[in-house]
PDB file of C-alpha atoms in Angstrom:
ATOM      1  CA  MET G  19      -0.048   0.056  -0.031  1.00  0.00           C
ATOM      2  CA  LYS G  20       1.140   3.510  -0.725  1.00  0.00           C
ATOM      3  CA  ALA G  21      -0.346   7.109  -0.220  1.00  0.00           C
ATOM      4  CA  GLN G  22      -1.546   8.796  -3.418  1.00  0.00           C
ATOM      5  CA  GLU G  23      -3.757  11.984  -4.284  1.00  0.00           C
ATOM      6  CA  MET G  24      -7.387  10.963  -3.894  1.00  0.00           C
ATOM      7  CA  ASN G  25      -8.782  12.632  -7.089  1.00  0.00           C
ATOM      8  CA  VAL G  26     -11.077  10.125  -8.825  1.00  0.00           C
ATOM      9  CA  PRO G  27     -14.055  11.586 -10.172  1.00  0.00           C
ATOM     10  CA  GLY G  28     -17.332  10.801  -8.052  1.00  0.00           C
ATOM     11  CA  TYR G  29     -15.367   9.952  -4.898  1.00  0.00           C
ATOM     12  CA  GLU G  30     -14.796  13.071  -3.571  1.00  0.00           C
ATOM     13  CA  LYS G  31     -17.093  12.652  -0.674  1.00  0.00           C
ATOM     14  CA  LEU G  32     -15.424   9.669   0.297  1.00  0.00           C
ATOM     15  CA  ALA G  33     -12.116  11.598  -0.018  1.00  0.00           C
ATOM     16  CA  GLU G  34     -13.469  14.110   2.517  1.00  0.00           C
ATOM     17  CA  VAL G  35     -14.410  11.629   5.123  1.00  0.00           C
ATOM     18  CA  LEU G  36     -10.924   9.924   4.772  1.00  0.00           C
ATOM     19  CA  GLN G  37      -9.145  13.345   4.938  1.00  0.00           C
ATOM     20  CA  ALA G  38     -11.479  14.192   8.078  1.00  0.00           C
ATOM     21  CA  ALA G  39     -10.417  10.822   9.936  1.00  0.00           C
ATOM     22  CA  TYR G  40      -6.648  11.548   8.885  1.00  0.00           C
ATOM     23  CA  GLU G  41      -6.911  14.982  10.536  1.00  0.00           C
ATOM     24  CA  GLN G  42      -8.282  13.483  13.770  1.00  0.00           C
ATOM     25  CA  ALA G  43      -5.709  11.192  14.143  1.00  0.00           C
ATOM     26  CA  ALA G  44      -2.883  13.447  13.336  1.00  0.00           C
ATOM     27  CA  GLY G  45      -4.042  16.627  15.121  1.00  0.00           C
ATOM     28  CA  GLY G  46      -7.157  15.907  16.994  1.00  0.00           C
ATOM     29  CA  LYS G  47      -8.400  13.880  20.040  1.00  0.00           C
ATOM     30  CA  GLY G  48      -6.942  10.754  18.341  1.00  0.00           C
ATOM     31  CA  HIS G  49      -3.419  12.237  18.220  1.00  0.00           C
ATOM     32  CA  GLU G  50      -3.775  13.992  21.857  1.00  0.00           C
ATOM     33  CA  ARG G  51      -4.583  10.273  23.050  1.00  0.00           C
ATOM     34  CA  HIS G  52      -2.896   7.620  21.430  1.00  0.00           C
ATOM     35  CA  ALA G  53       0.348   9.319  19.744  1.00  0.00           C
ATOM     36  CA  ASN G  54       2.981   9.188  22.579  1.00  0.00           C
ATOM     37  CA  GLY G  55       5.255  10.991  20.090  1.00  0.00           C
ATOM     38  CA  LEU G  56       5.132   7.948  17.639  1.00  0.00           C
ATOM     39  CA  PRO G  57       4.066   7.540  14.153  1.00  0.00           C
ATOM     40  CA  PHE G  58       0.709   6.011  13.437  1.00  0.00           C
ATOM     41  CA  HIS G  59       1.841   2.502  12.680  1.00  0.00           C
ATOM     42  CA  GLU G  60       4.033   2.398  15.715  1.00  0.00           C
ATOM     43  CA  GLN G  61       1.677   3.616  18.430  1.00  0.00           C
ATOM     44  CA  PRO G  62       0.815   1.602  21.530  1.00  0.00           C
ATOM     45  CA  MET G  63      -2.184   0.050  19.990  1.00  0.00           C
ATOM     46  CA  GLN G  64      -0.266  -1.400  17.299  1.00  0.00           C
ATOM     47  CA  THR G  65       2.417  -2.585  19.703  1.00  0.00           C
ATOM     48  CA  ILE G  66      -0.274  -4.341  22.038  1.00  0.00           C
ATOM     49  CA  ASN G  67      -2.196  -6.221  19.198  1.00  0.00           C
ATOM     50  CA  ARG G  68       1.356  -7.282  17.491  1.00  0.00           C
ATOM     51  CA  GLU G  69       2.277  -8.675  20.789  1.00  0.00           C
ATOM     52  CA  GLN G  70      -0.889 -10.681  21.555  1.00  0.00           C
ATOM     53  CA  GLY G  71      -0.879 -11.708  17.657  1.00  0.00           C
ATOM     54  CA  SER G  72      -4.522 -10.595  17.026  1.00  0.00           C
ATOM     55  CA  ILE G  73      -6.231  -7.414  15.575  1.00  0.00           C
ATOM     56  CA  ASP G  74      -8.957  -8.107  17.948  1.00  0.00           C
ATOM     57  CA  GLY G  75      -8.219  -4.854  19.774  1.00  0.00           C
ATOM     58  CA  PHE G  76      -8.809  -2.746  16.640  1.00  0.00           C
ATOM     59  CA  LEU G  77     -12.036  -4.489  15.617  1.00  0.00           C
ATOM     60  CA  PHE G  78     -13.557  -4.511  18.752  1.00  0.00           C
ATOM     61  CA  GLN G  79     -12.673  -0.501  19.396  1.00  0.00           C
ATOM     62  CA  ALA G  80     -13.973   0.371  15.999  1.00  0.00           C
ATOM     63  CA  ARG G  81     -17.326  -1.591  16.489  1.00  0.00           C
ATOM     64  CA  LYS G  82     -17.756   0.196  19.995  1.00  0.00           C
ATOM     65  CA  LYS G  83     -17.157   3.429  18.585  1.00  0.00           C
ATOM     66  CA  ALA G  84     -19.633   2.818  15.822  1.00  0.00           C
ATOM     67  CA  ILE G  85     -22.300   1.523  18.531  1.00  0.00           C
ATOM     68  CA  GLU G  86     -21.553   4.668  20.724  1.00  0.00           C
ATOM     69  CA  ALA G  87     -22.210   7.259  17.756  1.00  0.00           C
ATOM     70  CA  ARG G  88     -25.925   5.904  17.713  1.00  0.00           C
ATOM     71  CA  GLY G  89     -28.049   8.762  19.144  1.00  0.00           C
ATOM     72  CA  LEU G  90     -25.315  11.282  19.629  1.00  0.00           C
ATOM     73  CA  PRO G  91     -25.715  14.804  17.926  1.00  0.00           C
ATOM     74  CA  ALA G  92     -24.347  14.794  14.448  1.00  0.00           C
ATOM     75  CA  PRO G  93     -20.898  16.413  15.141  1.00  0.00           C
ATOM     76  CA  ARG G  94     -20.133  14.097  18.207  1.00  0.00           C
ATOM     77  CA  ALA G  95     -21.556  11.016  16.257  1.00  0.00           C
ATOM     78  CA  GLN G  96     -19.186  11.795  13.218  1.00  0.00           C
ATOM     79  CA  ALA G  97     -16.119  12.330  15.592  1.00  0.00           C
ATOM     80  CA  GLU G  98     -16.693   8.777  17.063  1.00  0.00           C
ATOM     81  CA  LEU G  99     -17.219   7.327  13.597  1.00  0.00           C
ATOM     82  CA  LEU G 100     -13.944   8.941  12.178  1.00  0.00           C
ATOM     83  CA  GLY G 101     -12.117   7.371  15.153  1.00  0.00           C
ATOM     84  CA  ALA G 102     -13.560   3.892  14.099  1.00  0.00           C
ATOM     85  CA  ILE G 103     -12.170   4.747  10.706  1.00  0.00           C
ATOM     86  CA  ASN G 104      -8.757   5.053  12.220  1.00  0.00           C
ATOM     87  CA  TYR G 105      -9.038   1.968  14.322  1.00  0.00           C
ATOM     88  CA  LEU G 106      -9.938  -0.191  11.034  1.00  0.00           C
ATOM     89  CA  ALA G 107      -6.954   1.857   9.326  1.00  0.00           C
ATOM     90  CA  GLY G 108      -4.799   0.367  12.188  1.00  0.00           C
ATOM     91  CA  ALA G 109      -6.015  -3.426  11.509  1.00  0.00           C
ATOM     92  CA  VAL G 110      -5.519  -2.789   7.792  1.00  0.00           C
ATOM     93  CA  ILE G 111      -1.676  -1.314   8.440  1.00  0.00           C
ATOM     94  CA  ALA G 112      -1.070  -4.294  11.150  1.00  0.00           C
ATOM     95  CA  LEU G 113      -1.963  -7.105   8.815  1.00  0.00           C
ATOM     96  CA  ASP G 114       0.350  -5.326   6.094  1.00  0.00           C
ATOM     97  CA  THR G 115       3.146  -4.477   8.263  1.00  0.00           C
ATOM     98  CA  TRP G 116       3.075  -7.841  10.429  1.00  0.00           C
ATOM     99  CA  GLY G 117       3.098  -9.786   6.992  1.00  0.00           C
ATOM    100  CA  ALA G 118       0.969 -12.272   8.744  1.00  0.00           C
ATOM    101  CA  GLY G 119      -1.853 -12.556   5.941  1.00  0.00           C
ATOM    102  CA  THR G 120      -4.755 -13.406   8.057  1.00  0.00           C
ATOM    103  CA  LEU G 121      -4.281 -13.349  11.713  1.00  0.00           C
ATOM    104  CA  PRO G 122      -5.987 -15.888  13.919  1.00  0.00           C
ATOM    105  CA  VAL G 123      -8.915 -14.436  15.997  1.00  0.00           C
ATOM    106  CA  LYS G 124      -8.318 -15.861  19.388  1.00  0.00           C
ATOM    107  CA  GLY G 125     -10.706 -16.189  22.417  1.00  0.00           C
ATOM    108  CA  GLU G 126     -14.433 -15.989  21.917  1.00  0.00           C
ATOM    109  CA  LEU G 127     -14.107 -13.796  18.982  1.00  0.00           C
ATOM    110  CA  ALA G 128     -13.364 -16.984  17.316  1.00  0.00           C
ATOM    111  CA  ASP G 129     -17.299 -17.662  17.055  1.00  0.00           C
ATOM    112  CA  SER G 130     -17.935 -15.367  14.395  1.00  0.00           C
ATOM    113  CA  ALA G 131     -21.441 -16.489  14.558  1.00  0.00           C
ATOM    114  CA  GLN G 132     -22.042 -14.789  17.546  1.00  0.00           C
ATOM    115  CA  PRO G 133     -22.823 -11.038  17.654  1.00  0.00           C
ATOM    116  CA  ILE G 134     -20.379  -9.022  19.476  1.00  0.00           C
ATOM    117  CA  GLU G 135     -22.202  -6.427  21.749  1.00  0.00           C
ATOM    118  CA  PRO G 136     -20.926  -4.171  24.801  1.00  0.00           C
ATOM    119  CA  ILE G 137     -21.854  -6.251  27.708  1.00  0.00           C
ATOM    120  CA  ARG G 138     -24.500  -3.987  29.481  1.00  0.00           C
ATOM    121  CA  ALA G 139     -26.130  -6.578  31.670  1.00  0.00           C
ATOM    122  CA  PRO G 140     -26.057  -8.180  34.325  1.00  0.00           C
ATOM    123  CA  THR G 141     -25.376  -4.874  36.210  1.00  0.00           C
ATOM    124  CA  VAL G 142     -25.962  -3.349  39.441  1.00  0.00           C
ATOM    125  CA  PRO G 143     -26.520   0.431  38.924  1.00  0.00           C
ATOM    126  CA  GLU G 144     -26.730   1.187  42.623  1.00  0.00           C
ATOM    127  CA  LEU G 145     -23.310  -0.166  42.990  1.00  0.00           C
ATOM    128  CA  ALA G 146     -21.765   1.809  39.965  1.00  0.00           C
ATOM    129  CA  ASP G 147     -23.146   4.936  41.831  1.00  0.00           C
ATOM    130  CA  ALA G 148     -21.562   4.115  45.202  1.00  0.00           C
ATOM    131  CA  LEU G 149     -18.297   3.575  43.844  1.00  0.00           C
ATOM    132  CA  MET G 150     -18.481   6.844  41.718  1.00  0.00           C
ATOM    133  CA  GLU G 151     -19.104   8.563  45.072  1.00  0.00           C
ATOM    134  CA  GLU G 152     -16.517   6.410  46.917  1.00  0.00           C
ATOM    135  CA  HIS G 153     -13.928   6.676  44.175  1.00  0.00           C
ATOM    136  CA  PRO G 154     -14.504  10.191  42.227  1.00  0.00           C
ATOM    137  CA  HIS G 155     -10.999   9.993  40.542  1.00  0.00           C
ATOM    138  CA  SER G 156     -11.670   6.553  39.240  1.00  0.00           C
ATOM    139  CA  ALA G 157     -13.546   5.103  36.296  1.00  0.00           C
ATOM    140  CA  ILE G 158     -16.026   2.361  36.792  1.00  0.00           C
ATOM    141  CA  ALA G 159     -14.501  -0.818  35.252  1.00  0.00           C
ATOM    142  CA  ALA G 160     -17.046  -3.240  35.686  1.00  0.00           C
ATOM    143  CA  VAL G 161     -20.308  -3.576  37.549  1.00  0.00           C
ATOM    144  CA  ALA G 162     -20.939  -7.234  36.270  1.00  0.00           C
ATOM    145  CA  ALA G 163     -22.078 -10.366  38.332  1.00  0.00           C
ATOM    146  CA  THR G 164     -18.952 -12.164  37.463  1.00  0.00           C
ATOM    147  CA  THR G 165     -15.661 -12.416  39.881  1.00  0.00           C
ATOM    148  CA  LEU G 166     -12.944 -10.390  38.019  1.00  0.00           C
ATOM    149  CA  VAL G 167      -9.443 -10.027  38.339  1.00  0.00           C
ATOM    150  CA  VAL G 168      -7.896  -6.769  37.211  1.00  0.00           C
ATOM    151  CA  GLN G 169      -4.156  -6.074  36.381  1.00  0.00           C
ATOM    152  CA  ALA G 170      -2.702  -2.890  35.396  1.00  0.00           C
ATOM    153  CA  TYR G 171       0.048  -1.896  33.333  1.00  0.00           C
ATOM    154  CA  GLU G 172       1.916   1.102  31.965  1.00  0.00           C
ATOM    155  CA  LEU G 173       1.932   1.145  28.029  1.00  0.00           C
ATOM    156  CA  GLU G 174       5.461   2.196  27.977  1.00  0.00           C
ATOM    157  CA  SER G 175       6.260  -0.896  30.160  1.00  0.00           C
ATOM    158  CA  ILE G 176       4.571  -3.104  27.378  1.00  0.00           C
ATOM    159  CA  GLY G 177       6.354  -1.656  24.534  1.00  0.00           C
ATOM    160  CA  ALA G 178       9.775  -1.719  26.285  1.00  0.00           C
ATOM    161  CA  GLY G 179       9.856  -5.363  27.719  1.00  0.00           C
ATOM    162  CA  GLY G 180       6.597  -6.893  26.932  1.00  0.00           C
ATOM    163  CA  VAL G 181       3.858  -8.378  29.128  1.00  0.00           C
ATOM    164  CA  GLN G 182       4.813  -9.671  32.192  1.00  0.00           C
ATOM    165  CA  PRO G 183       3.458 -13.489  33.097  1.00  0.00           C
ATOM    166  CA  LEU G 184       0.683 -14.201  35.217  1.00  0.00           C
ATOM    167  CA  ARG G 185       1.375 -14.761  38.762  1.00  0.00           C
ATOM    168  CA  SER G 186      -0.163 -15.453  42.118  1.00  0.00           C
ATOM    169  CA  LYS G 187      -2.792 -12.933  43.234  1.00  0.00           C
ATOM    170  CA  PRO G 188      -2.618 -11.543  46.858  1.00  0.00           C
ATOM    171  CA  ASP G 189      -5.030 -11.427  49.634  1.00  0.00           C
ATOM    172  CA  LEU G 190      -7.618  -8.755  49.190  1.00  0.00           C
ATOM    173  CA  VAL G 191      -6.164  -7.640  52.350  1.00  0.00           C
ATOM    174  CA  SER G 192      -3.037  -7.072  50.935  1.00  0.00           C
ATOM    175  CA  LEU G 193      -3.893  -4.832  48.271  1.00  0.00           C
ATOM    176  CA  PRO G 194      -2.771  -0.945  48.179  1.00  0.00           C
ATOM    177  CA  VAL G 195      -5.504   1.511  49.009  1.00  0.00           C
ATOM    178  CA  VAL G 196      -6.213   4.143  46.354  1.00  0.00           C
ATOM    179  CA  ASP G 197      -6.055   7.504  47.765  1.00  0.00           C
ATOM    180  CA  PRO G 198      -8.842   9.647  46.101  1.00  0.00           C
ATOM    181  CA  GLU G 199      -6.765  12.839  46.619  1.00  0.00           C
ATOM    182  CA  SER G 200      -4.009  11.329  44.341  1.00  0.00           C
ATOM    183  CA  LYS G 201      -4.257  11.052  40.247  1.00  0.00           C
ATOM    184  CA  PRO G 202      -3.300   9.595  38.180  1.00  0.00           C
ATOM    185  CA  TRP G 203      -2.529   6.323  39.848  1.00  0.00           C
ATOM    186  CA  TYR G 204       0.278   4.270  38.656  1.00  0.00           C
ATOM    187  CA  PRO G 205       0.390   0.550  39.765  1.00  0.00           C
ATOM    188  CA  ASP G 206       4.098   0.644  41.110  1.00  0.00           C
ATOM    189  CA  ASP G 207       3.925  -3.406  41.736  1.00  0.00           C
ATOM    190  CA  ARG G 208       1.383  -4.245  39.230  1.00  0.00           C
ATOM    191  CA  ASN G 209      -0.655  -5.947  41.590  1.00  0.00           C
ATOM    192  CA  TRP G 210      -3.582  -7.970  40.984  1.00  0.00           C
ATOM    193  CA  ILE G 211      -6.973  -6.441  42.342  1.00  0.00           C
ATOM    194  CA  GLU G 212      -9.584  -9.108  42.838  1.00  0.00           C
ATOM    195  CA  VAL G 213     -13.164  -8.213  42.329  1.00  0.00           C
ATOM    196  CA  PRO G 214     -15.526  -9.498  45.063  1.00  0.00           C
ATOM    197  CA  GLU G 215     -19.093 -10.304  43.863  1.00  0.00           C
ATOM    198  CA  GLY G 216     -18.048  -8.619  40.494  1.00  0.00           C
ATOM    199  CA  CYS G 217     -17.616  -4.828  40.979  1.00  0.00           C
ATOM    200  CA  VAL G 218     -14.695  -2.775  40.953  1.00  0.00           C
ATOM    201  CA  ALA G 219     -13.466   0.873  40.616  1.00  0.00           C
ATOM    202  CA  CYS G 220     -10.588   0.897  38.473  1.00  0.00           C
ATOM    203  CA  PRO G 221      -8.062   3.807  38.373  1.00  0.00           C
ATOM    204  CA  VAL G 222      -7.453   4.507  34.871  1.00  0.00           C
ATOM    205  CA  ASP G 223      -7.540   8.331  34.628  1.00  0.00           C
ATOM    206  CA  HIS G 224      -4.441   8.349  32.826  1.00  0.00           C
ATOM    207  CA  PRO G 225      -4.267   7.271  29.097  1.00  0.00           C
ATOM    208  CA  GLY G 226      -0.707   5.984  29.687  1.00  0.00           C
ATOM    209  CA  VAL G 227      -2.243   3.305  31.922  1.00  0.00           C
ATOM    210  CA  MET G 228      -3.642  -0.115  30.360  1.00  0.00           C
ATOM    211  CA  VAL G 229      -6.178  -2.370  32.542  1.00  0.00           C
ATOM    212  CA  ASP G 230      -6.598  -6.000  31.508  1.00  0.00           C
ATOM    213  CA  VAL G 231      -9.522  -7.750  33.000  1.00  0.00           C
ATOM    214  CA  LEU G 232      -9.121 -11.675  33.370  1.00  0.00           C
ATOM    215  CA  LEU G 233     -12.511 -13.498  33.609  1.00  0.00           C
ATOM    216  CA  ARG G 234     -12.285 -16.366  36.113  1.00  0.00           C
ATOM    217  CA  GLU G 235     -14.469 -18.757  34.596  1.00  0.00           C
ATOM    218  CA  GLU G 236     -13.651 -22.217  33.195  1.00  0.00           C
ATOM    219  CA  ARG G 237     -13.811 -22.282  29.616  1.00  0.00           C
ATOM    220  CA  GLU G 238     -12.247 -25.372  28.079  1.00  0.00           C
ATOM    221  CA  GLU G 239      -9.814 -25.280  31.119  1.00  0.00           C
ATOM    222  CA  ARG G 240      -8.686 -21.900  30.444  1.00  0.00           C
ATOM    223  CA  ASP G 241      -8.823 -18.541  31.880  1.00  0.00           C
ATOM    224  CA  TRP G 242      -9.385 -15.930  29.427  1.00  0.00           C
ATOM    225  CA  TYR G 243      -8.417 -11.940  29.235  1.00  0.00           C
ATOM    226  CA  SER G 244     -11.963 -10.548  27.950  1.00  0.00           C
ATOM    227  CA  MET G 245     -12.203  -6.724  28.382  1.00  0.00           C
ATOM    228  CA  ARG G 246     -15.177  -6.681  26.097  1.00  0.00           C
ATOM    229  CA  GLU G 247     -17.142  -8.872  28.601  1.00  0.00           C
ATOM    230  CA  ALA G 248     -16.359  -6.842  31.662  1.00  0.00           C
ATOM    231  CA  ALA G 249     -17.080  -2.971  31.188  1.00  0.00           C
ATOM    232  CA  GLU G 250     -19.872  -0.735  30.230  1.00  0.00           C
ATOM    233  CA  SER G 251     -19.330   0.931  26.869  1.00  0.00           C
ATOM    234  CA  TRP G 252     -18.770   4.582  28.151  1.00  0.00           C
ATOM    235  CA  TRP G 253     -15.762   3.336  30.245  1.00  0.00           C
ATOM    236  CA  TRP G 254     -13.400   2.823  27.424  1.00  0.00           C
ATOM    237  CA  GLU G 255     -12.081   6.141  26.936  1.00  0.00           C
ATOM    238  CA  ASP G 256      -8.707   5.534  28.031  1.00  0.00           C
ATOM    239  CA  VAL G 257      -8.363   2.074  28.003  1.00  0.00           C
ATOM    240  CA  VAL G 258      -7.086  -0.233  25.272  1.00  0.00           C
ATOM    241  CA  ALA G 259      -8.947  -3.629  24.573  1.00  0.00           C
ATOM    242  CA  TYR G 260      -8.204  -6.807  23.159  1.00  0.00           C
ATOM    243  CA  THR G 261      -8.996 -10.452  23.849  1.00  0.00           C
ATOM    244  CA  THR G 262      -6.692 -13.233  23.886  1.00  0.00           C
ATOM    245  CA  GLU G 263      -6.193 -16.797  25.569  1.00  0.00           C
ATOM    246  CA  VAL G 264      -3.791 -17.386  28.415  1.00  0.00           C
ATOM    247  CA  PRO G 265      -2.720 -20.248  30.400  1.00  0.00           C
ATOM    248  CA  ASN G 266      -4.553 -20.593  33.860  1.00  0.00           C
ATOM    249  CA  ALA G 267      -2.999 -18.604  36.586  1.00  0.00           C
TER     250      ALA G 267
END
């Protein structure tokens, strides 16, 4: 693939949309949130998907933005859809750059017959309200009737040294207490945070922090990273999502 002038008669409107997506990625919200001083094809989203051997993260984020665009005022909806275009562009670039042909789709995404929708239920709204009051500087990671485990990384550490292997989880009483007055929060020790009865406030206010949600359910004797199953759709502003299978912890 190579860049060239978009001047085919009759395709001017398409060129306008692609130009707008380009400008949003290069100088708008997309640039502020994802660039980290890197070119588009080397930004953290590329690194994370490449290390997972899957383009699931790109595809999920594009679909999420398309779903979120519904019901929004036209300018806001257009911005979300332009973001979806850029995520799809990232997937196309990934397939071209990695030279991997068609990458395997891992985890539950392998069942293409099943629609992939943001998980909105079962949820407990009153718990979400309480968590927001108690943790005003945190985002709600999940309010779902599933026991979850959350692990946080700094994006820079993934780019530099790869994802750390799974390890034993400490008792809940040994976990660090998040000070509401301090933000952004960085997990100095990459501690596991277990979610009792399926709800957690996860401090992800800073776009340099990635949060992985590990569903603790037996599926063919495996555990799964599956962020798409674990969050309200509005929560994804600063979080990179992907799905992949991992060995049992």
